[in-house]
PDB file of C-alpha atoms in Angstrom:
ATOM      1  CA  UNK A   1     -20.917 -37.994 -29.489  1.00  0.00           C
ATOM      2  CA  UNK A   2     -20.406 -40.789 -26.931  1.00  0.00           C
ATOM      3  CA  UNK A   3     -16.957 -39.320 -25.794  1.00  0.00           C
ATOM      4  CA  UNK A   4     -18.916 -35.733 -25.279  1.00  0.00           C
ATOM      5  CA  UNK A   5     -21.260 -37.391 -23.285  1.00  0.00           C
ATOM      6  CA  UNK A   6     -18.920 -39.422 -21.486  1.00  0.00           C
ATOM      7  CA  UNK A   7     -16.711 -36.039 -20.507  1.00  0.00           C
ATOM      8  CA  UNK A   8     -20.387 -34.293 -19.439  1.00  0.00           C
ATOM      9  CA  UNK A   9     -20.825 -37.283 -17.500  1.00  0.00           C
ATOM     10  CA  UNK A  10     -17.670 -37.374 -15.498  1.00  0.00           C
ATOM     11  CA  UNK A  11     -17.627 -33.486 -15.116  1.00  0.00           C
ATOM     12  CA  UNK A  12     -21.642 -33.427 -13.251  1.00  0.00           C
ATOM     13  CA  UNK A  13     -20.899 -36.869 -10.914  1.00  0.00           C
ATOM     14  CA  UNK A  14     -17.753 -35.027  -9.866  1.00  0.00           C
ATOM     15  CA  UNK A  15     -19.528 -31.600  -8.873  1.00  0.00           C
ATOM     16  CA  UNK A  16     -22.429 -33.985  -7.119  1.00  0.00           C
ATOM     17  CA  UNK A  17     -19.566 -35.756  -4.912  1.00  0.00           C
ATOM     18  CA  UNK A  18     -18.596 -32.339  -4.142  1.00  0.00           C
ATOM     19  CA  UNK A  19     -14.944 -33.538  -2.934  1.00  0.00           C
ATOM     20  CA  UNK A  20     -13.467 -32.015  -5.884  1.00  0.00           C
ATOM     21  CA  UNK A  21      -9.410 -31.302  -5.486  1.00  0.00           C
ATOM     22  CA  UNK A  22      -6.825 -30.636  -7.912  1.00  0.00           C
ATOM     23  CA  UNK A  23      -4.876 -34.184  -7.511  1.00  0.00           C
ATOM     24  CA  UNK A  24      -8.439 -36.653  -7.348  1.00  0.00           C
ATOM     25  CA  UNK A  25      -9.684 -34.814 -10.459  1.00  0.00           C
ATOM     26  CA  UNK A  26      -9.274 -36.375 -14.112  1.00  0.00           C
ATOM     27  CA  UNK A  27      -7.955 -33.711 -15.188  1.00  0.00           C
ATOM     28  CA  UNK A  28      -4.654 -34.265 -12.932  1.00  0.00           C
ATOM     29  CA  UNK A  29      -3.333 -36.613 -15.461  1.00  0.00           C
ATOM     30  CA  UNK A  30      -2.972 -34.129 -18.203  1.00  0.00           C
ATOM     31  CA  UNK A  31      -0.948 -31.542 -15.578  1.00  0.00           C
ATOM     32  CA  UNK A  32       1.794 -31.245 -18.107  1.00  0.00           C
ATOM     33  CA  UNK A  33      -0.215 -30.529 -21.490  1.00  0.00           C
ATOM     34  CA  UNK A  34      -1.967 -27.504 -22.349  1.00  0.00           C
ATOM     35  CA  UNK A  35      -3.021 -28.890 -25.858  1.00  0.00           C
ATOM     36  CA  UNK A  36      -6.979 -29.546 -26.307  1.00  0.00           C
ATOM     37  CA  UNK A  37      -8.089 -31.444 -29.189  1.00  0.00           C
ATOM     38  CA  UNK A  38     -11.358 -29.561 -30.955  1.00  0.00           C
ATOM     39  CA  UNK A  39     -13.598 -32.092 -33.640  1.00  0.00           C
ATOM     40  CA  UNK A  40     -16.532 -31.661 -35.257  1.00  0.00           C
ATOM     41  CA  UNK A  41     -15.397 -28.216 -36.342  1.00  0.00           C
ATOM     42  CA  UNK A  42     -17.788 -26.479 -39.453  1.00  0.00           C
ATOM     43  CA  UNK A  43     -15.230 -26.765 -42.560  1.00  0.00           C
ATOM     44  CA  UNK A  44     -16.222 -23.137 -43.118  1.00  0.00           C
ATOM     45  CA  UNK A  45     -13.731 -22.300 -39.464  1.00  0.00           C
ATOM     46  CA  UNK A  46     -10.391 -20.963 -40.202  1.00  0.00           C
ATOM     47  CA  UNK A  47      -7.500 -20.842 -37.924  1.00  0.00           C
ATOM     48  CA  UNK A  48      -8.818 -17.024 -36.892  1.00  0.00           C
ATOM     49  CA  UNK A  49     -12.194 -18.215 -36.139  1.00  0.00           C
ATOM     50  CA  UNK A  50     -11.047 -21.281 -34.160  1.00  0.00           C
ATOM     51  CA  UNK A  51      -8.661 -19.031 -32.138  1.00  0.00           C
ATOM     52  CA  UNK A  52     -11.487 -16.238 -31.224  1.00  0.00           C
ATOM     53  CA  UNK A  53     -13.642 -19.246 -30.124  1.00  0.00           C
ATOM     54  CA  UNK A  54     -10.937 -20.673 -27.640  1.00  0.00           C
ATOM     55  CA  UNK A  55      -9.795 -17.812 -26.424  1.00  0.00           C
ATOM     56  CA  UNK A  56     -12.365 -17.244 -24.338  1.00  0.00           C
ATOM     57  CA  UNK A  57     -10.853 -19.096 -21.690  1.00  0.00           C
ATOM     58  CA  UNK A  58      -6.926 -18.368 -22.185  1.00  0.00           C
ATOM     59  CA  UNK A  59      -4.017 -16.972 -24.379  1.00  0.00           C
ATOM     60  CA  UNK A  60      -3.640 -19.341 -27.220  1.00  0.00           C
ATOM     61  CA  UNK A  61       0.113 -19.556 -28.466  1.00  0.00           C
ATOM     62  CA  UNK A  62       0.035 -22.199 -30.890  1.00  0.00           C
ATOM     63  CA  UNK A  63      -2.849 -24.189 -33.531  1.00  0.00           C
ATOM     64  CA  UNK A  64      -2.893 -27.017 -35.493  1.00  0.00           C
ATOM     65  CA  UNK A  65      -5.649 -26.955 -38.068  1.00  0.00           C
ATOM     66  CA  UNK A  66      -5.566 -30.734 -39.728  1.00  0.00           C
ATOM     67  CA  UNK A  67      -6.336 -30.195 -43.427  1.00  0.00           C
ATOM     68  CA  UNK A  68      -6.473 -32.629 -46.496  1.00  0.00           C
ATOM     69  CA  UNK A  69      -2.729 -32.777 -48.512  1.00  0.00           C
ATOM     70  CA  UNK A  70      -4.278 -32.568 -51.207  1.00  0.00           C
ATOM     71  CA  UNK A  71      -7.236 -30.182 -51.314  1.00  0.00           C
ATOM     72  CA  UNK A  72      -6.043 -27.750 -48.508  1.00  0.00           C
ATOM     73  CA  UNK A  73      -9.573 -27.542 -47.160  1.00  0.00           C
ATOM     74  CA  UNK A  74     -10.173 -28.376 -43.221  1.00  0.00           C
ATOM     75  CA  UNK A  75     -10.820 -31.914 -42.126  1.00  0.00           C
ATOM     76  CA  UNK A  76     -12.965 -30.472 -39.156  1.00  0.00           C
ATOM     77  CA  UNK A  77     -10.419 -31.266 -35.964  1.00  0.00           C
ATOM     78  CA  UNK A  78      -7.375 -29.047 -34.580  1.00  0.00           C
ATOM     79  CA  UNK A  79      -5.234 -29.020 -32.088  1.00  0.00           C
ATOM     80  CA  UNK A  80      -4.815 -26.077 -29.650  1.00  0.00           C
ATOM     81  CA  UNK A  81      -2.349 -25.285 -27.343  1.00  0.00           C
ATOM     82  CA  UNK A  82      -2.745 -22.457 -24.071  1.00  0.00           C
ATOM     83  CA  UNK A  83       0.012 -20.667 -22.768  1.00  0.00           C
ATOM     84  CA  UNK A  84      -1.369 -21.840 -19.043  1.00  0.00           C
ATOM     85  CA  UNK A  85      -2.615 -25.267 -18.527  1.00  0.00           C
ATOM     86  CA  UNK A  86      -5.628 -24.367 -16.426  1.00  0.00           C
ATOM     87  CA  UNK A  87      -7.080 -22.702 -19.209  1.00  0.00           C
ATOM     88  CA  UNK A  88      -6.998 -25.892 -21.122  1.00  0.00           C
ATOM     89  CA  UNK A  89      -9.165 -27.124 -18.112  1.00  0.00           C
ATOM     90  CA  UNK A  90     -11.550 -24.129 -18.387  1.00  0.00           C
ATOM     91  CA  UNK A  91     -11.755 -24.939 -22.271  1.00  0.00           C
ATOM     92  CA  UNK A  92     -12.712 -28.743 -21.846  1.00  0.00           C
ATOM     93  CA  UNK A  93     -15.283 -28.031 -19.136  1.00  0.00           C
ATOM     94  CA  UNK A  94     -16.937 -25.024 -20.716  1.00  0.00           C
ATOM     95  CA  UNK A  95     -16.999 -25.831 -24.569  1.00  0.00           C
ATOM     96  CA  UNK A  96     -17.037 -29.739 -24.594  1.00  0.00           C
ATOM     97  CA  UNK A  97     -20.794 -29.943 -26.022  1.00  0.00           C
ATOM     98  CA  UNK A  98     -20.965 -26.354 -27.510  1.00  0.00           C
ATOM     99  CA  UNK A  99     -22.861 -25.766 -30.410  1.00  0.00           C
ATOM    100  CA  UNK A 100     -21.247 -23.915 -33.490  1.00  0.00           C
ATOM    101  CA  UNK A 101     -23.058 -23.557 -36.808  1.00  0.00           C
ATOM    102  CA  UNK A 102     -25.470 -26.315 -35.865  1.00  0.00           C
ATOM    103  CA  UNK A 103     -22.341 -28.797 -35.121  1.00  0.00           C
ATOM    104  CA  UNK A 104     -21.898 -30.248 -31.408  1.00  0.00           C
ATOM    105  CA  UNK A 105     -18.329 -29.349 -30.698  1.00  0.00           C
ATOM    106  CA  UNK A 106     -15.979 -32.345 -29.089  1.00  0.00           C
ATOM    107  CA  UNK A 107     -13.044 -30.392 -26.935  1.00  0.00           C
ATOM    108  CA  UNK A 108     -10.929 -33.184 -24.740  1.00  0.00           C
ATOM    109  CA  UNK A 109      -7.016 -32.898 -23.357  1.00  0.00           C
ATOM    110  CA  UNK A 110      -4.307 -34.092 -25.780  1.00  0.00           C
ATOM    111  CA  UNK A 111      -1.156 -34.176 -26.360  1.00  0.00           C
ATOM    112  CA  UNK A 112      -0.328 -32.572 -29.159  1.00  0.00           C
ATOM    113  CA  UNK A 113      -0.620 -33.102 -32.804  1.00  0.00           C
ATOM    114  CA  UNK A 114       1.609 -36.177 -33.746  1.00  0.00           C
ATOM    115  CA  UNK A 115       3.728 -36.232 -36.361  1.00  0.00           C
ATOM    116  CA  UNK A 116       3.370 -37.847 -39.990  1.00  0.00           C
ATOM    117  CA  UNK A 117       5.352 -41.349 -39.814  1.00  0.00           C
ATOM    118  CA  UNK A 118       6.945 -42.231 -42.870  1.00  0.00           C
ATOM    119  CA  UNK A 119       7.269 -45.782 -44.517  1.00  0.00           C
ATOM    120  CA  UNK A 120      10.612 -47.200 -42.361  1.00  0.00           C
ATOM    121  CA  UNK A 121      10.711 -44.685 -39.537  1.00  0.00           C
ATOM    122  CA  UNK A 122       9.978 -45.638 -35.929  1.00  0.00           C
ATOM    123  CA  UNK A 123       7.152 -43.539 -34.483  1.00  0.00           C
ATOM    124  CA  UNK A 124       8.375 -40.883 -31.722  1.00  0.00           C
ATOM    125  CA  UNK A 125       6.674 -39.555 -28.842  1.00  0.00           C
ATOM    126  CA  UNK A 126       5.196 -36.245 -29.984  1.00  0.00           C
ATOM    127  CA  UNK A 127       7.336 -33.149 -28.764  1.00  0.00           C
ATOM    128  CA  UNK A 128       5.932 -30.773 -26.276  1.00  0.00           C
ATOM    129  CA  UNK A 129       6.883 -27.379 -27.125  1.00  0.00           C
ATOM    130  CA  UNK A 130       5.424 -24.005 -27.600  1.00  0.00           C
ATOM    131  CA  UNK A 131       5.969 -23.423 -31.818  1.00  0.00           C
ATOM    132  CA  UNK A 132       4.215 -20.033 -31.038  1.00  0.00           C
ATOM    133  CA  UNK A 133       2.569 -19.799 -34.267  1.00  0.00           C
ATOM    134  CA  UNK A 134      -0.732 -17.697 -32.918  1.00  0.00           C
ATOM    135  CA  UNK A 135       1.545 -15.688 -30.796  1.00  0.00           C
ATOM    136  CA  UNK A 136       4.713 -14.784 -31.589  1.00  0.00           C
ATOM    137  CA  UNK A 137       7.756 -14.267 -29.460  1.00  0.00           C
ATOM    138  CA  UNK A 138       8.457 -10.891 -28.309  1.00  0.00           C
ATOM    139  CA  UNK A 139      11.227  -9.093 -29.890  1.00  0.00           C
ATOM    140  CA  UNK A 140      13.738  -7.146 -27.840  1.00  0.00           C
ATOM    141  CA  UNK A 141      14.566  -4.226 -29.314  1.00  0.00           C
ATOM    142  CA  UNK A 142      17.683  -2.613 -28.864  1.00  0.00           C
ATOM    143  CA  UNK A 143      18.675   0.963 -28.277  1.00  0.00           C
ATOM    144  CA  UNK A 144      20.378   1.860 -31.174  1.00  0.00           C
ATOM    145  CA  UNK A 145      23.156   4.514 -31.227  1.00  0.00           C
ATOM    146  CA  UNK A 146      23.387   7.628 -32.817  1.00  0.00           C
ATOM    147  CA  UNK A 147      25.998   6.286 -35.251  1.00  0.00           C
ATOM    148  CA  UNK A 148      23.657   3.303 -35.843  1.00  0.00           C
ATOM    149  CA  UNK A 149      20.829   5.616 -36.809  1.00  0.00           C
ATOM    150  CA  UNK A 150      22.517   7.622 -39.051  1.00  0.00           C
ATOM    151  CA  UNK A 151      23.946   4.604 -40.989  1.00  0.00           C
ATOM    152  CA  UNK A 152      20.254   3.403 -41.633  1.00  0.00           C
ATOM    153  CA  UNK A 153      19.131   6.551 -43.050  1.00  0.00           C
ATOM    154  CA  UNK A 154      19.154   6.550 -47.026  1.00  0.00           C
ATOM    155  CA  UNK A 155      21.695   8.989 -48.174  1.00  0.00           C
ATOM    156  CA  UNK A 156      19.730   9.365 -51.479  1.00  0.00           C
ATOM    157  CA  UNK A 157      17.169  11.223 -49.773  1.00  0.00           C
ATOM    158  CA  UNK A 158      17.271  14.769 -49.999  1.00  0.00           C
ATOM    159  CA  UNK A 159      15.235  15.655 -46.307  1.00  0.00           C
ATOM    160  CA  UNK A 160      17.451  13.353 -45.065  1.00  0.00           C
ATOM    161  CA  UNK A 161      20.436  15.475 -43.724  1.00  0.00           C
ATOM    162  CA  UNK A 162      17.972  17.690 -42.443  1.00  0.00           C
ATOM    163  CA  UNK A 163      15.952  15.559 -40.387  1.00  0.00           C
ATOM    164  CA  UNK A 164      19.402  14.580 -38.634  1.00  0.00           C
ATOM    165  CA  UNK A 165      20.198  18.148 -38.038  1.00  0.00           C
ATOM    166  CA  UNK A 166      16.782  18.808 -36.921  1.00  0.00           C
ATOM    167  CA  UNK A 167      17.285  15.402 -34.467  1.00  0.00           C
ATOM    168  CA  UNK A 168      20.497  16.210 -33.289  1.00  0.00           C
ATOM    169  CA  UNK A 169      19.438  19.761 -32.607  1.00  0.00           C
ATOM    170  CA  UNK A 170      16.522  18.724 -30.689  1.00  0.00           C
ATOM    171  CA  UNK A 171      18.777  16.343 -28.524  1.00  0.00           C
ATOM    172  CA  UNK A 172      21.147  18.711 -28.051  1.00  0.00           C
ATOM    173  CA  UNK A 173      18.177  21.399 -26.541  1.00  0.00           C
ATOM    174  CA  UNK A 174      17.257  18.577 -24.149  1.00  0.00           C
ATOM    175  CA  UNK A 175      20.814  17.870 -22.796  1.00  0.00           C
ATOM    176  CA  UNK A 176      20.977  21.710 -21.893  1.00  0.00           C
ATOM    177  CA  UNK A 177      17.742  22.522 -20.931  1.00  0.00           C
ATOM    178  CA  UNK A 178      18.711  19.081 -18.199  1.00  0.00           C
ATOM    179  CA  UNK A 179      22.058  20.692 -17.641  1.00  0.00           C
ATOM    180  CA  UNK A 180      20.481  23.929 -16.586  1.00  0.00           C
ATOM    181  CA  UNK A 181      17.536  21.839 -14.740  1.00  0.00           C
ATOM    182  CA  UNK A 182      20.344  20.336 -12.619  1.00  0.00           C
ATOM    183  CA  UNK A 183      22.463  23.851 -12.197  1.00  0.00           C
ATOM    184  CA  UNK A 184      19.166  25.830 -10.846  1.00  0.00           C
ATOM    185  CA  UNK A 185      18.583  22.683  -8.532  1.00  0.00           C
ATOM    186  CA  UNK A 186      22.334  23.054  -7.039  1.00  0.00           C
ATOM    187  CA  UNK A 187      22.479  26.689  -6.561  1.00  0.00           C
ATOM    188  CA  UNK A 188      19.029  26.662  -4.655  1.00  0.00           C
ATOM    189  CA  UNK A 189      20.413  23.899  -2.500  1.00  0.00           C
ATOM    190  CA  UNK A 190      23.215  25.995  -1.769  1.00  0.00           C
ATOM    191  CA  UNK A 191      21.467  28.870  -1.309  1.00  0.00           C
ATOM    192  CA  UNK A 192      19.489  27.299   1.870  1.00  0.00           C
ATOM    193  CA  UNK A 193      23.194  25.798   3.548  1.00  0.00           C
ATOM    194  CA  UNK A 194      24.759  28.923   4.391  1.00  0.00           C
ATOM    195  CA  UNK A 195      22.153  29.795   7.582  1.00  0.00           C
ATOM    196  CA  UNK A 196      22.471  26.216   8.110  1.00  0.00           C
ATOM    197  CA  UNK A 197      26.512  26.153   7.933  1.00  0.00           C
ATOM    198  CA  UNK A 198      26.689  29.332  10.131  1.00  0.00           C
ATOM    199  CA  UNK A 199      24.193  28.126  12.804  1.00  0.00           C
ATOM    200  CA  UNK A 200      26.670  25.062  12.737  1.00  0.00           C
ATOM    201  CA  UNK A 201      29.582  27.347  12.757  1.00  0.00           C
ATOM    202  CA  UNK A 202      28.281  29.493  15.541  1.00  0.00           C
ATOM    203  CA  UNK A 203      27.328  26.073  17.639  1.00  0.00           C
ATOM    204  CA  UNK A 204      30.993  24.657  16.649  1.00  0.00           C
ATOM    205  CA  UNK A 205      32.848  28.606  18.414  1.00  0.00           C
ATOM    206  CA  UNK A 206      30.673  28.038  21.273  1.00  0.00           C
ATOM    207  CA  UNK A 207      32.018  24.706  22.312  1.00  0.00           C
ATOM    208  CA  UNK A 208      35.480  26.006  21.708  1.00  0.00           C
ATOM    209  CA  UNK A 209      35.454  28.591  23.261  1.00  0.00           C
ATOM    210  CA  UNK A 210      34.263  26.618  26.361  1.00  0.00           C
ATOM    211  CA  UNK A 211      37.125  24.442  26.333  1.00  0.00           C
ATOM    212  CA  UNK A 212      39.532  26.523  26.120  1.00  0.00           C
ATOM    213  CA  UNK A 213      40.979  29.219  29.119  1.00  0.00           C
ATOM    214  CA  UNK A 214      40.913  32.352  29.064  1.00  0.00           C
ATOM    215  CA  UNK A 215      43.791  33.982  28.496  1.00  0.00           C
ATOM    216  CA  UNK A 216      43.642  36.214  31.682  1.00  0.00           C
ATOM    217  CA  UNK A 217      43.942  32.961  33.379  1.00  0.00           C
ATOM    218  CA  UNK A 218      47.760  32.569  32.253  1.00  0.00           C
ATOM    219  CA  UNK A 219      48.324  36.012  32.317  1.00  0.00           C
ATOM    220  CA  UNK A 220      47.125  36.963  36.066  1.00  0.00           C
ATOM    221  CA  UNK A 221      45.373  33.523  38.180  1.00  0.00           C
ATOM    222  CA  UNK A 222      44.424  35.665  41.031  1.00  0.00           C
ATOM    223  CA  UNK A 223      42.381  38.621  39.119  1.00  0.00           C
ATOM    224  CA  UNK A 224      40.657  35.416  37.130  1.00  0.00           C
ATOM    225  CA  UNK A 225      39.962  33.501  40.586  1.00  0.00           C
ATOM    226  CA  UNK A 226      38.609  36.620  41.929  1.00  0.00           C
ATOM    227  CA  UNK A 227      36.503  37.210  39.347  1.00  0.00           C
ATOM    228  CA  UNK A 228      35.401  33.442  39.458  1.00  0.00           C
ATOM    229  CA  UNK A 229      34.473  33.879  43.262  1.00  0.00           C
ATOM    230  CA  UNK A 230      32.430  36.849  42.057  1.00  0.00           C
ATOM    231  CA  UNK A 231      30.476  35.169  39.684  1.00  0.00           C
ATOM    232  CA  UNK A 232      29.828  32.217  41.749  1.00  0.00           C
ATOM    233  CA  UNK A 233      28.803  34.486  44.553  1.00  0.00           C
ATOM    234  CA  UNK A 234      26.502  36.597  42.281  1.00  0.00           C
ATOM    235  CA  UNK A 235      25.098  33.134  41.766  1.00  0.00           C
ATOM    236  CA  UNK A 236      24.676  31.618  44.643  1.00  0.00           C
ATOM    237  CA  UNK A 237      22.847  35.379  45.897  1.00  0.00           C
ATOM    238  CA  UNK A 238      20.582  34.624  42.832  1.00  0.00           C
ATOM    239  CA  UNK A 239      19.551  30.942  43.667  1.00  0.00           C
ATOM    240  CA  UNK A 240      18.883  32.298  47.470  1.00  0.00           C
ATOM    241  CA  UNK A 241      16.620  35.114  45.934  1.00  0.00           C
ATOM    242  CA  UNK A 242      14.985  32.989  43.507  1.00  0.00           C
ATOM    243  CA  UNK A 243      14.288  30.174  46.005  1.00  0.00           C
ATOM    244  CA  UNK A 244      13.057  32.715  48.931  1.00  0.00           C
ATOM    245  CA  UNK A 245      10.689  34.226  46.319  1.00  0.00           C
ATOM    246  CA  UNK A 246       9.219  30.644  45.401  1.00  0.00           C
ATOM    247  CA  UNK A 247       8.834  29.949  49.531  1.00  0.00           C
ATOM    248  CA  UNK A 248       6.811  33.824  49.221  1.00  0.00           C
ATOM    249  CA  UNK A 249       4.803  32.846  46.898  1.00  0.00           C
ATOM    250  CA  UNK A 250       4.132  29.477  48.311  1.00  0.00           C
ATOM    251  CA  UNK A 251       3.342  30.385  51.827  1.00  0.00           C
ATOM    252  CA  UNK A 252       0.909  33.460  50.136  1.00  0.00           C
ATOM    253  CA  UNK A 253      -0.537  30.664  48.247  1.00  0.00           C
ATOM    254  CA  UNK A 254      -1.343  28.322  51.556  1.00  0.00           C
ATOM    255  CA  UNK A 255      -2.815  31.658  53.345  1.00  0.00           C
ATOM    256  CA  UNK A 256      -5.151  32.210  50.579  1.00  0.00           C
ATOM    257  CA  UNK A 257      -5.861  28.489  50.483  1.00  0.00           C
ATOM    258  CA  UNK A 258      -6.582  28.086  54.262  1.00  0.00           C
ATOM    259  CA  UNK A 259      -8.791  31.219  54.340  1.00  0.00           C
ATOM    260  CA  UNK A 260     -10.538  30.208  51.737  1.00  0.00           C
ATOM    261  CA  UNK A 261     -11.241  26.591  53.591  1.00  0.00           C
ATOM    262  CA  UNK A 262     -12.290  28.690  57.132  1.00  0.00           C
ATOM    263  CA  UNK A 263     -14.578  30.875  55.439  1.00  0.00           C
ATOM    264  CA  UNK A 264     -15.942  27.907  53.506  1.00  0.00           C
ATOM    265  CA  UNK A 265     -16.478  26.214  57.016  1.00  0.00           C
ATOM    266  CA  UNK A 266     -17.764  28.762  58.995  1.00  0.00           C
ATOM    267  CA  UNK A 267     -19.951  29.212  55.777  1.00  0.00           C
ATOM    268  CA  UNK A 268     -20.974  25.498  56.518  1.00  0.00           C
ATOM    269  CA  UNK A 269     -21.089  26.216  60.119  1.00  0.00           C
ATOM    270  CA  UNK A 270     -23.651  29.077  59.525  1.00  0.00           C
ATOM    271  CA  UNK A 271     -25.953  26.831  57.129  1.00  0.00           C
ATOM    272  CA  UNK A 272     -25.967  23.965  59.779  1.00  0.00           C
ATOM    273  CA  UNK A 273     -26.970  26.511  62.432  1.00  0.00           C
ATOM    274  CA  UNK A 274     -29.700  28.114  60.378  1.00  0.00           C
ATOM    275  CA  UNK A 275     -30.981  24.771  59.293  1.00  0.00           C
ATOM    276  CA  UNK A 276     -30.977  23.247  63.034  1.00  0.00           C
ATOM    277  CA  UNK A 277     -33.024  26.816  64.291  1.00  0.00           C
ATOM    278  CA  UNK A 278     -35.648  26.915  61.291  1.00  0.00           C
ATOM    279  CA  UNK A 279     -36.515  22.995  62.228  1.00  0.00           C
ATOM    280  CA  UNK A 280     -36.054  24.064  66.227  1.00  0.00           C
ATOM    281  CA  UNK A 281     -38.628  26.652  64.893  1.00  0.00           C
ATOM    282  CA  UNK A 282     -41.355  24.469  63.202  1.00  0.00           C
ATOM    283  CA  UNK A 283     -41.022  21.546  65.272  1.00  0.00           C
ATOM    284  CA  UNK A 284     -42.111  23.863  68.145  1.00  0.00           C
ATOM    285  CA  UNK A 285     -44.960  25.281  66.369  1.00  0.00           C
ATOM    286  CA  UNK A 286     -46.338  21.528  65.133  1.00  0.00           C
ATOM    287  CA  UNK A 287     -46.275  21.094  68.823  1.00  0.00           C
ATOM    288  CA  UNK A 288     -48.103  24.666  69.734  1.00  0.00           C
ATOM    289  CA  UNK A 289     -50.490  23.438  67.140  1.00  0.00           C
ATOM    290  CA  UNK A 290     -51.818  20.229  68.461  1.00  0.00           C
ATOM    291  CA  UNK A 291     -52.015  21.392  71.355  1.00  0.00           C
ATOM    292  CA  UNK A 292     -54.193  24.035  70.684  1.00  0.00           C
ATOM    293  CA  UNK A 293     -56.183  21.355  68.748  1.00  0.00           C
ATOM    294  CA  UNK A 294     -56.535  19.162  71.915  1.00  0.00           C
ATOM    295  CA  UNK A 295     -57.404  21.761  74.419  1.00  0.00           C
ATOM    296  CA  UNK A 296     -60.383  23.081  71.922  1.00  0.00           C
ATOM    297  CA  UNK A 297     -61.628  19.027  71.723  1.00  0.00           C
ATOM    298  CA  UNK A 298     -61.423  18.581  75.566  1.00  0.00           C
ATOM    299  CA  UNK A 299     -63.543  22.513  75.701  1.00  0.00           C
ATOM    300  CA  UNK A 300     -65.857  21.001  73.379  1.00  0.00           C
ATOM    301  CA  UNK A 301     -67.055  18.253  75.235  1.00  0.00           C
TER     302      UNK A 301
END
């Protein structure tokens, strides 16, 4: 009871100091163990029940159980080992003080079960390996052949020649039924290259026949230069068109655009004038008007 207290104790001042870190905390000197040591177990606990209890916190690979030589029956302590250290952390912190079956459980870091010295022998550090006894190693299994699998199946049986004609035959649909997968894939794909290749094709002539020279060239230079001069001149005609049409259009557009602005200022013009007359207009009758006014005063009196 004194060591639970004593681990309770050094678990609450170090959450008060709250300058917890991984190398300050006690913990750090049991970085390379991931055994805890469980007492005060109920004698009723098996190895199952001691397992579901600390696995809350982590994958348990191996557990030690202490029981009497004699008897068999549990002494009330194990050892258990976590496949990740930290969760031998979580474990200490979280189940040191637990209550089972009215028993106050004692959970602490260790080092592994140590083994039974005999009368003579030296004692030996205990060994720190995964034995893997509450989780066992994976097995690899291999792909076995189809030679292998026939071998293994009991020739005494009478279904058993046809359940390997009914396995072979079913392999034998699947290779085809991929073979015929793969053969509709190919001819599609080669059914959208042709427009592609001739596209290609018709791209590749092109060029060619660009590079090379007419063979009127060879034959008669003069009738080929002639008809060079032609086409150049037919082209040249058709730049000098195309270029006075675009000067056309652009002077028609700058007509359009500079009767549009005199309109718009005579427009303005207009406005101005109105606006200057109509103020012209009542500034002259505000002035009509008190002098009417005054001459009707000075009458008055």
């Amino acid at each position: 009871m004194n060591v639970v207290k004593e681990i309770q104790r050094i678990n609450i001042s170090e959450i008060n100091n709250g300058e917890w870190s991984e190398t300050a905390s006690w913990h750090a000197q049991y970085s390379n163990t991931s055994w805890v040591f469980g007492g005060n177990l109920p004698f009723e606990l098996t190895e199952g029940d001691i397992i579901c209890i600390f696995s809350q916190y982590g994958e348990i690979i191996n557990i030690e159980l202490i029981r009497d030589q004699k008897t068999g029956k549990s002494r009330g302590f194990a050892f258990i080992q976590y496949a990740d250290q930290r969760s031998s952390i979580l474990a200490v912190d979280n189940l040191n003080g637990g209550n089972v079956m009215s028993r106050t459980l004692r959970v602490d870091h260790s080092f592994g079960p140590k083994k039974h010295k005999k009368e003579g022998e030296e004692e030996e550090e205990p060994e720190l390996v995964q034995k893997m006894n509450a989780a066992p190693p994976v097995i690899e299994v291999e792909e076995k052949s189809e030679e292998s699998e026939e071998s293994e199946v009991d020739a005494e049986d009478p279904m058993a020649a046809y359940f390997q004609s009914k396995k072979r035959k079913s392999k034998k649909e699947k290779k085809e039924k991929k073979a015929k997968k793969s053969k509709k894939d190919k001819k599609a794909k080669k059914d959208t290259e042709p427009s592609e290749s001739k596209d290609t094709k018709d791209a590749k002539d092109a060029k060619d026949s660009k590079n090379l020279r007419d063979p009127r060239d060879i034959e008669d230079p003069k009738e080929s230069r002639d008809s060079r001069d032609t086409i150049d001149t037919r082209d040249t005609r058709e730049t000098r068109d195309t270029r006075s049409s675009i000067e056309t259009r652009d002077s028609i557009d700058y007509r359009k655009y500079r009767d549009a602005r005199e309109t718009r200022d005579y427009r303005d013009a207009r406005d101005a004038r109105d606006s200057r007359d109509i103020r012209d207009a009542r500034d002259a009758r505000d002035s009509r008007d008190i002098r009417d006014a005054r001459n009707t005063r000075d009458a008055r009196y």
